[in-house]
Amino acid sequence: MEIREIKYFLAVAEEKTITAAAQKLYISQPPLSRAIKSLEDKIGTPLFIRDPAGLELTASGRALEKYARALLLQHSEMMREMKAISSRLNNRIILGANDGTYKFVIPHLVKLVNENIENPEIIIQHLPTDSIFREILDGTIDIGFARTPIPDKEKFDVLEIHKEGWAALVSKKYEWKTQSGGSTTIKQIVSQPLIFPSRQSLYVPIMEELTIDGVLPNVICYYFKLESAVVLADHGLGVAIVPEITAAMINHEDYVLKPISDLKLTTGYCAIKNKEFSTEIVLQLWEMIRRSGCFLAD
């Protein structure tokens, strides 16, 4: 039985639905369902039954829950002690960065660490945003960097390090009447085929802001990485809704990037760490980030 399976089992037991548990764990529903089925196969008995209130534990499930909580607590305490020892011996810091932060934040941060901490050992993991959240809670990442907004903020300590608005990105080959001028408006872009970010916490509020008189915007596809948004725009598929920092990634001879002047939603980057536990060196770095305020690599 793996620790991952125990965490999955307890999440389902607490939330009583696969959907809510998957959201809590920052994973999709199919792998969670498979993990629960695999655990039941290993034990040889069902752990849940369905009733009108959702999933309820069987007698076997209730017995497992008692031992699972104790085991998870022991595992958490063991990981904290091992990380603390490793941190003291090696000045080790494990950072997690997503698409944009890997490029724009991490270079600045590595410089900051090397200038202020003696003989640091910096490990950088390039991960999807949801994986960063999950691994911070698991204790395998010390500090993560991701684009705001951050779900379940009560689980994390959060420092905002960059704030920006949204812009419309098109290839200069794309026929769009509003290519002149320095900015654009919601009314000017909603009639176009649109390319949205794929992360739900980003595209849902944008979708709401771009819905006029009950008419939804014409979203033709979603991008996972900023680089993908640029590629899709380059193919002339439509107007990509992107963070303003995308300007640092494009050749302005080939693209038009216009801030959306009346879209008041903002996004940006933030630093995230586990609210419950941090080693001495992580707290030291966290304070350096806090003092640095808003920063991005050149």
Short mmCIF file of N, CA, C and O in Angstrom, two decimals, residues 129-223:
data_model
loop_
_atom_site.label_atom_id
_atom_site.label_comp_id
_atom_site.label_asym_id
_atom_site.label_seq_id
_atom_site.Cartn_x
_atom_site.Cartn_y
_atom_site.Cartn_z
N THR A 129 1.01 23.57 -12.86
CA THR A 129 0.59 24.30 -11.66
C THR A 129 -0.04 23.39 -10.62
O THR A 129 0.30 23.47 -9.43
N ASP A 130 -0.96 22.53 -11.01
CA ASP A 130 -1.63 21.66 -10.04
C ASP A 130 -0.64 20.73 -9.35
O ASP A 130 -0.79 20.41 -8.16
N SER A 131 0.40 20.29 -10.06
CA SER A 131 1.41 19.43 -9.45
C SER A 131 2.21 20.20 -8.41
O SER A 131 2.61 19.64 -7.38
N ILE A 132 2.44 21.49 -8.65
CA ILE A 132 3.15 22.31 -7.68
C ILE A 132 2.36 22.39 -6.38
O ILE A 132 2.90 22.18 -5.29
N PHE A 133 1.06 22.67 -6.48
CA PHE A 133 0.22 22.73 -5.28
C PHE A 133 0.29 21.41 -4.51
O PHE A 133 0.46 21.38 -3.29
N ARG A 134 0.14 20.31 -5.24
CA ARG A 134 0.09 18.98 -4.61
C ARG A 134 1.42 18.66 -3.93
O ARG A 134 1.44 18.14 -2.81
N GLU A 135 2.54 18.95 -4.59
CA GLU A 135 3.83 18.57 -4.03
C GLU A 135 4.25 19.47 -2.88
O GLU A 135 5.02 19.05 -2.01
N ILE A 136 3.76 20.70 -2.84
CA ILE A 136 4.00 21.54 -1.66
C ILE A 136 3.30 20.92 -0.45
O ILE A 136 3.87 20.81 0.63
N LEU A 137 2.06 20.50 -0.63
CA LEU A 137 1.33 19.87 0.46
C LEU A 137 1.96 18.53 0.86
O LEU A 137 1.94 18.16 2.03
N ASP A 138 2.53 17.82 -0.11
CA ASP A 138 3.17 16.54 0.18
C ASP A 138 4.54 16.71 0.84
O ASP A 138 5.10 15.76 1.38
N GLY A 139 5.10 17.92 0.75
CA GLY A 139 6.41 18.17 1.33
C GLY A 139 7.57 17.89 0.43
O GLY A 139 8.73 17.92 0.86
N THR A 140 7.32 17.61 -0.86
CA THR A 140 8.42 17.33 -1.78
C THR A 140 8.95 18.58 -2.47
O THR A 140 9.98 18.54 -3.13
N ILE A 141 8.24 19.69 -2.35
CA ILE A 141 8.70 21.00 -2.83
C ILE A 141 8.65 21.96 -1.65
O ILE A 141 7.69 21.98 -0.89
N ASP A 142 9.71 22.77 -1.49
CA ASP A 142 9.76 23.73 -0.39
C ASP A 142 8.97 25.00 -0.72
O ASP A 142 8.14 25.45 0.06
N ILE A 143 9.27 25.59 -1.86
CA ILE A 143 8.58 26.81 -2.30
C ILE A 143 8.22 26.64 -3.77
O ILE A 143 9.06 26.23 -4.58
N GLY A 144 6.99 26.93 -4.11
CA GLY A 144 6.55 26.85 -5.49
C GLY A 144 6.22 28.23 -6.02
O GLY A 144 5.96 29.18 -5.27
N PHE A 145 6.22 28.34 -7.35
CA PHE A 145 5.88 29.60 -8.01
C PHE A 145 4.85 29.31 -9.09
O PHE A 145 5.04 28.43 -9.92
N ALA A 146 3.75 30.04 -9.05
CA ALA A 146 2.66 29.78 -9.97
C ALA A 146 1.90 31.06 -10.27
O ALA A 146 2.07 32.08 -9.59
N ARG A 147 1.06 30.98 -11.28
CA ARG A 147 0.26 32.14 -11.66
C ARG A 147 -0.99 32.21 -10.79
O ARG A 147 -1.61 31.21 -10.49
N THR A 148 -1.32 33.42 -10.38
CA THR A 148 -2.54 33.65 -9.60
C THR A 148 -3.75 33.61 -10.54
O THR A 148 -3.61 33.81 -11.75
N PRO A 149 -4.95 33.31 -9.98
CA PRO A 149 -5.28 33.14 -8.56
C PRO A 149 -4.90 31.76 -8.04
O PRO A 149 -4.75 30.82 -8.82
N ILE A 150 -4.74 31.66 -6.71
CA ILE A 150 -4.37 30.42 -6.05
C ILE A 150 -5.61 29.83 -5.36
O ILE A 150 -6.21 30.50 -4.52
N PRO A 151 -6.01 28.61 -5.70
CA PRO A 151 -7.14 27.98 -5.00
C PRO A 151 -6.73 27.52 -3.61
O PRO A 151 -5.55 27.32 -3.33
N ASP A 152 -7.71 27.35 -2.74
CA ASP A 152 -7.46 26.81 -1.39
C ASP A 152 -6.35 27.56 -0.68
O ASP A 152 -5.42 26.97 -0.12
N LYS A 153 -6.42 28.90 -0.68
CA LYS A 153 -5.34 29.71 -0.12
C LYS A 153 -5.13 29.45 1.37
O LYS A 153 -4.05 29.72 1.90
N GLU A 154 -6.14 28.90 2.04
CA GLU A 154 -5.98 28.64 3.46
C GLU A 154 -4.95 27.55 3.73
O GLU A 154 -4.45 27.43 4.86
N LYS A 155 -4.60 26.77 2.70
CA LYS A 155 -3.60 25.70 2.89
C LYS A 155 -2.16 26.20 2.73
O LYS A 155 -1.22 25.49 3.09
N PHE A 156 -2.00 27.40 2.17
CA PHE A 156 -0.68 27.87 1.80
C PHE A 156 -0.38 29.25 2.39
O PHE A 156 -1.28 30.03 2.65
N ASP A 157 0.92 29.52 2.55
CA ASP A 157 1.39 30.90 2.69
C ASP A 157 1.66 31.41 1.28
O ASP A 157 2.28 30.70 0.46
N VAL A 158 1.22 32.62 0.97
CA VAL A 158 1.31 33.14 -0.39
C VAL A 158 1.90 34.54 -0.38
O VAL A 158 1.50 35.39 0.41
N LEU A 159 2.87 34.78 -1.27
CA LEU A 159 3.44 36.11 -1.47
C LEU A 159 3.29 36.50 -2.94
O LEU A 159 3.78 35.79 -3.83
N GLU A 160 2.59 37.59 -3.21
CA GLU A 160 2.48 38.06 -4.59
C GLU A 160 3.77 38.74 -4.99
O GLU A 160 4.27 39.62 -4.29
N ILE A 161 4.34 38.32 -6.13
CA ILE A 161 5.61 38.90 -6.57
C ILE A 161 5.50 39.62 -7.91
O ILE A 161 6.46 40.26 -8.35
N HIS A 162 4.35 39.53 -8.55
CA HIS A 162 4.16 40.23 -9.82
C HIS A 162 2.67 40.31 -10.13
O HIS A 162 1.94 39.35 -9.88
N LYS A 163 2.22 41.45 -10.62
CA LYS A 163 0.81 41.63 -10.95
C LYS A 163 0.70 42.27 -12.33
O LYS A 163 1.47 43.18 -12.66
N GLU A 164 -0.27 41.81 -13.11
CA GLU A 164 -0.42 42.33 -14.47
C GLU A 164 -1.84 42.11 -14.97
O GLU A 164 -2.64 41.40 -14.35
N GLY A 165 -2.15 42.75 -16.09
CA GLY A 165 -3.44 42.59 -16.72
C GLY A 165 -3.39 41.58 -17.86
O GLY A 165 -2.39 40.88 -18.07
N TRP A 166 -4.48 41.53 -18.62
CA TRP A 166 -4.60 40.61 -19.75
C TRP A 166 -4.54 41.37 -21.06
O TRP A 166 -4.90 42.55 -21.13
N ALA A 167 -4.09 40.68 -22.10
CA ALA A 167 -3.93 41.31 -23.41
C ALA A 167 -4.44 40.38 -24.50
O ALA A 167 -4.60 39.17 -24.29
N ALA A 168 -4.68 40.95 -25.67
CA ALA A 168 -5.10 40.19 -26.85
C ALA A 168 -3.90 40.05 -27.78
O ALA A 168 -3.25 41.04 -28.13
N LEU A 169 -3.60 38.81 -28.15
CA LEU A 169 -2.44 38.51 -29.00
C LEU A 169 -2.90 37.94 -30.34
O LEU A 169 -3.69 36.98 -30.37
N VAL A 170 -2.41 38.53 -31.43
CA VAL A 170 -2.69 37.99 -32.77
C VAL A 170 -1.43 38.08 -33.62
O VAL A 170 -0.54 38.90 -33.37
N SER A 171 -1.38 37.22 -34.61
CA SER A 171 -0.35 37.34 -35.63
C SER A 171 -0.68 38.52 -36.52
O SER A 171 -1.85 38.85 -36.75
N LYS A 172 0.35 39.18 -37.04
CA LYS A 172 0.11 40.29 -37.97
C LYS A 172 -0.51 39.80 -39.27
O LYS A 172 -1.05 40.60 -40.04
N LYS A 173 -0.47 38.49 -39.50
CA LYS A 173 -1.12 37.91 -40.68
C LYS A 173 -2.62 37.79 -40.48
O LYS A 173 -3.36 37.58 -41.44
N TYR A 174 -3.07 37.90 -39.22
CA TYR A 174 -4.49 37.72 -38.90
C TYR A 174 -5.25 39.00 -39.22
O TYR A 174 -4.84 40.10 -38.83
N GLU A 175 -6.36 38.87 -39.94
CA GLU A 175 -7.15 40.04 -40.32
C GLU A 175 -8.03 40.46 -39.15
O GLU A 175 -9.00 39.78 -38.80
N TRP A 176 -7.68 41.60 -38.57
CA TRP A 176 -8.41 42.10 -37.41
C TRP A 176 -8.46 43.62 -37.52
O TRP A 176 -7.44 44.29 -37.56
N LYS A 177 -9.67 44.17 -37.55
CA LYS A 177 -9.85 45.60 -37.82
C LYS A 177 -9.27 46.49 -36.73
O LYS A 177 -9.04 47.68 -36.97
N THR A 178 -9.05 45.97 -35.55
CA THR A 178 -8.58 46.81 -34.45
C THR A 178 -7.06 46.75 -34.28
O THR A 178 -6.55 47.04 -33.21
N GLN A 179 -6.34 46.40 -35.33
CA GLN A 179 -4.88 46.31 -35.20
C GLN A 179 -4.23 47.66 -34.97
O GLN A 179 -3.13 47.74 -34.46
N SER A 180 -4.88 48.75 -35.34
CA SER A 180 -4.30 50.07 -35.07
C SER A 180 -4.62 50.47 -33.63
O SER A 180 -5.59 50.02 -33.03
N GLY A 181 -3.77 51.32 -33.05
CA GLY A 181 -3.99 51.78 -31.68
C GLY A 181 -3.25 50.92 -30.68
O GLY A 181 -2.81 49.81 -30.97
N GLY A 182 -3.12 51.44 -29.44
CA GLY A 182 -2.30 50.79 -28.44
C GLY A 182 -3.01 49.77 -27.60
O GLY A 182 -2.37 48.96 -26.93
N SER A 183 -4.35 49.76 -27.58
CA SER A 183 -5.08 48.81 -26.76
C SER A 183 -6.35 48.39 -27.47
O SER A 183 -6.68 48.90 -28.55
N THR A 184 -7.08 47.47 -26.86
CA THR A 184 -8.35 47.03 -27.42
C THR A 184 -9.37 46.95 -26.29
O THR A 184 -9.06 47.25 -25.14
N THR A 185 -10.60 46.58 -26.62
CA THR A 185 -11.67 46.50 -25.62
C THR A 185 -12.37 45.16 -25.71
O THR A 185 -12.21 44.42 -26.70
N ILE A 186 -13.14 44.84 -24.68
CA ILE A 186 -13.92 43.60 -24.67
C ILE A 186 -14.83 43.54 -25.88
O ILE A 186 -14.92 42.51 -26.57
N LYS A 187 -15.51 44.63 -26.18
CA LYS A 187 -16.46 44.65 -27.29
C LYS A 187 -15.76 44.35 -28.62
O LYS A 187 -16.34 43.71 -29.50
N GLN A 188 -14.51 44.80 -28.76
CA GLN A 188 -13.80 44.58 -30.01
C GLN A 188 -13.30 43.14 -30.18
O GLN A 188 -13.11 42.69 -31.31
N ILE A 189 -13.11 42.42 -29.08
CA ILE A 189 -12.54 41.07 -29.22
C ILE A 189 -13.58 39.96 -29.15
O ILE A 189 -13.32 38.86 -29.64
N VAL A 190 -14.76 40.21 -28.55
CA VAL A 190 -15.70 39.11 -28.34
C VAL A 190 -16.27 38.54 -29.63
O VAL A 190 -16.76 37.41 -29.65
N SER A 191 -16.21 39.31 -30.71
CA SER A 191 -16.73 38.80 -31.98
C SER A 191 -15.72 37.90 -32.69
O SER A 191 -16.04 37.28 -33.71
N GLN A 192 -14.51 37.81 -32.15
CA GLN A 192 -13.45 37.03 -32.77
C GLN A 192 -13.40 35.62 -32.19
O GLN A 192 -13.82 35.38 -31.06
N PRO A 193 -12.87 34.65 -32.95
CA PRO A 193 -12.58 33.34 -32.36
C PRO A 193 -11.47 33.51 -31.32
O PRO A 193 -10.44 34.13 -31.62
N LEU A 194 -11.68 33.00 -30.13
CA LEU A 194 -10.77 33.27 -29.02
C LEU A 194 -10.03 32.03 -28.54
O LEU A 194 -10.57 30.92 -28.58
N ILE A 195 -8.82 32.24 -28.05
CA ILE A 195 -7.97 31.18 -27.50
C ILE A 195 -7.74 31.52 -26.04
O ILE A 195 -7.15 32.56 -25.73
N PHE A 196 -8.20 30.66 -25.14
CA PHE A 196 -8.19 30.93 -23.70
C PHE A 196 -7.14 30.09 -22.99
O PHE A 196 -6.78 29.01 -23.46
N PRO A 197 -6.68 30.52 -21.81
CA PRO A 197 -5.86 29.64 -20.96
C PRO A 197 -6.69 28.45 -20.49
O PRO A 197 -7.91 28.57 -20.30
N SER A 198 -6.05 27.31 -20.30
CA SER A 198 -6.79 26.08 -19.98
C SER A 198 -7.10 25.93 -18.50
O SER A 198 -7.98 25.15 -18.14
N ARG A 199 -6.39 26.63 -17.64
CA ARG A 199 -6.61 26.48 -16.20
C ARG A 199 -7.95 27.09 -15.81
O ARG A 199 -8.24 28.24 -16.11
N GLN A 200 -8.77 26.30 -15.13
CA GLN A 200 -10.15 26.70 -14.84
C GLN A 200 -10.23 28.01 -14.05
O GLN A 200 -11.07 28.86 -14.32
N SER A 201 -9.35 28.18 -13.06
CA SER A 201 -9.40 29.38 -12.24
C SER A 201 -9.02 30.63 -13.03
O SER A 201 -9.25 31.76 -12.57
N LEU A 202 -8.46 30.45 -14.24
CA LEU A 202 -8.15 31.59 -15.10
C LEU A 202 -9.25 31.83 -16.12
O LEU A 202 -9.71 32.96 -16.30
N TYR A 203 -9.67 30.75 -16.81
CA TYR A 203 -10.60 30.99 -17.92
C TYR A 203 -12.03 31.27 -17.47
O TYR A 203 -12.77 31.98 -18.17
N VAL A 204 -12.44 30.75 -16.31
CA VAL A 204 -13.82 30.99 -15.87
C VAL A 204 -14.10 32.47 -15.63
O VAL A 204 -15.08 33.01 -16.16
N PRO A 205 -13.27 33.20 -14.85
CA PRO A 205 -13.55 34.64 -14.68
C PRO A 205 -13.42 35.44 -15.96
O PRO A 205 -14.15 36.42 -16.17
N ILE A 206 -12.49 35.03 -16.86
CA ILE A 206 -12.39 35.73 -18.14
C ILE A 206 -13.65 35.49 -18.96
O ILE A 206 -14.19 36.42 -19.58
N MET A 207 -14.12 34.26 -18.96
CA MET A 207 -15.36 33.92 -19.67
C MET A 207 -16.52 34.77 -19.16
O MET A 207 -17.31 35.31 -19.95
N GLU A 208 -16.61 34.93 -17.85
CA GLU A 208 -17.70 35.73 -17.26
C GLU A 208 -17.60 37.19 -17.70
O GLU A 208 -18.62 37.82 -18.03
N GLU A 209 -16.38 37.74 -17.71
CA GLU A 209 -16.20 39.15 -18.08
C GLU A 209 -16.49 39.38 -19.56
O GLU A 209 -16.93 40.47 -19.95
N LEU A 210 -16.25 38.36 -20.40
CA LEU A 210 -16.43 38.52 -21.84
C LEU A 210 -17.81 38.08 -22.31
O LEU A 210 -18.09 38.08 -23.52
N THR A 211 -18.68 37.69 -21.39
CA THR A 211 -20.06 37.35 -21.73
C THR A 211 -20.90 38.63 -21.72
O THR A 211 -21.01 39.29 -20.69
N ILE A 212 -21.47 38.97 -22.86
CA ILE A 212 -22.24 40.22 -23.00
C ILE A 212 -23.69 39.88 -23.31
O ILE A 212 -23.98 39.16 -24.27
N ASP A 213 -24.59 40.40 -22.47
CA ASP A 213 -26.03 40.16 -22.65
C ASP A 213 -26.36 38.68 -22.77
O ASP A 213 -27.20 38.26 -23.58
N GLY A 214 -25.68 37.88 -21.97
CA GLY A 214 -25.94 36.45 -21.96
C GLY A 214 -25.30 35.67 -23.09
O GLY A 214 -25.45 34.44 -23.16
N VAL A 215 -24.58 36.34 -24.00
CA VAL A 215 -23.95 35.67 -25.14
C VAL A 215 -22.50 35.33 -24.77
O VAL A 215 -21.70 36.23 -24.48
N LEU A 216 -22.19 34.04 -24.78
CA LEU A 216 -20.84 33.60 -24.43
C LEU A 216 -19.85 33.93 -25.54
O LEU A 216 -20.21 33.93 -26.73
N PRO A 217 -18.60 34.22 -25.19
CA PRO A 217 -17.58 34.44 -26.23
C PRO A 217 -17.31 33.15 -27.00
O PRO A 217 -17.55 32.05 -26.51
N ASN A 218 -16.81 33.31 -28.21
CA ASN A 218 -16.55 32.18 -29.10
C ASN A 218 -15.15 31.62 -28.83
O ASN A 218 -14.18 32.00 -29.47
N VAL A 219 -15.06 30.70 -27.86
CA VAL A 219 -13.77 30.10 -27.51
C VAL A 219 -13.56 28.86 -28.38
O VAL A 219 -14.34 27.91 -28.31
N ILE A 220 -12.51 28.88 -29.19
CA ILE A 220 -12.29 27.76 -30.12
C ILE A 220 -11.29 26.74 -29.59
O ILE A 220 -11.30 25.58 -30.01
N CYS A 221 -10.41 27.15 -28.67
CA CYS A 221 -9.47 26.20 -28.08
C CYS A 221 -8.81 26.84 -26.85
O CYS A 221 -8.97 28.03 -26.59
N TYR A 222 -8.06 26.01 -26.12
CA TYR A 222 -7.40 26.44 -24.89
C TYR A 222 -5.91 26.13 -24.98
O TYR A 222 -5.52 25.15 -25.60
N TYR A 223 -5.09 26.96 -24.36
CA TYR A 223 -3.65 26.70 -24.34
C TYR A 223 -3.20 26.36 -22.92
O TYR A 223 -3.71 26.89 -21.94
#
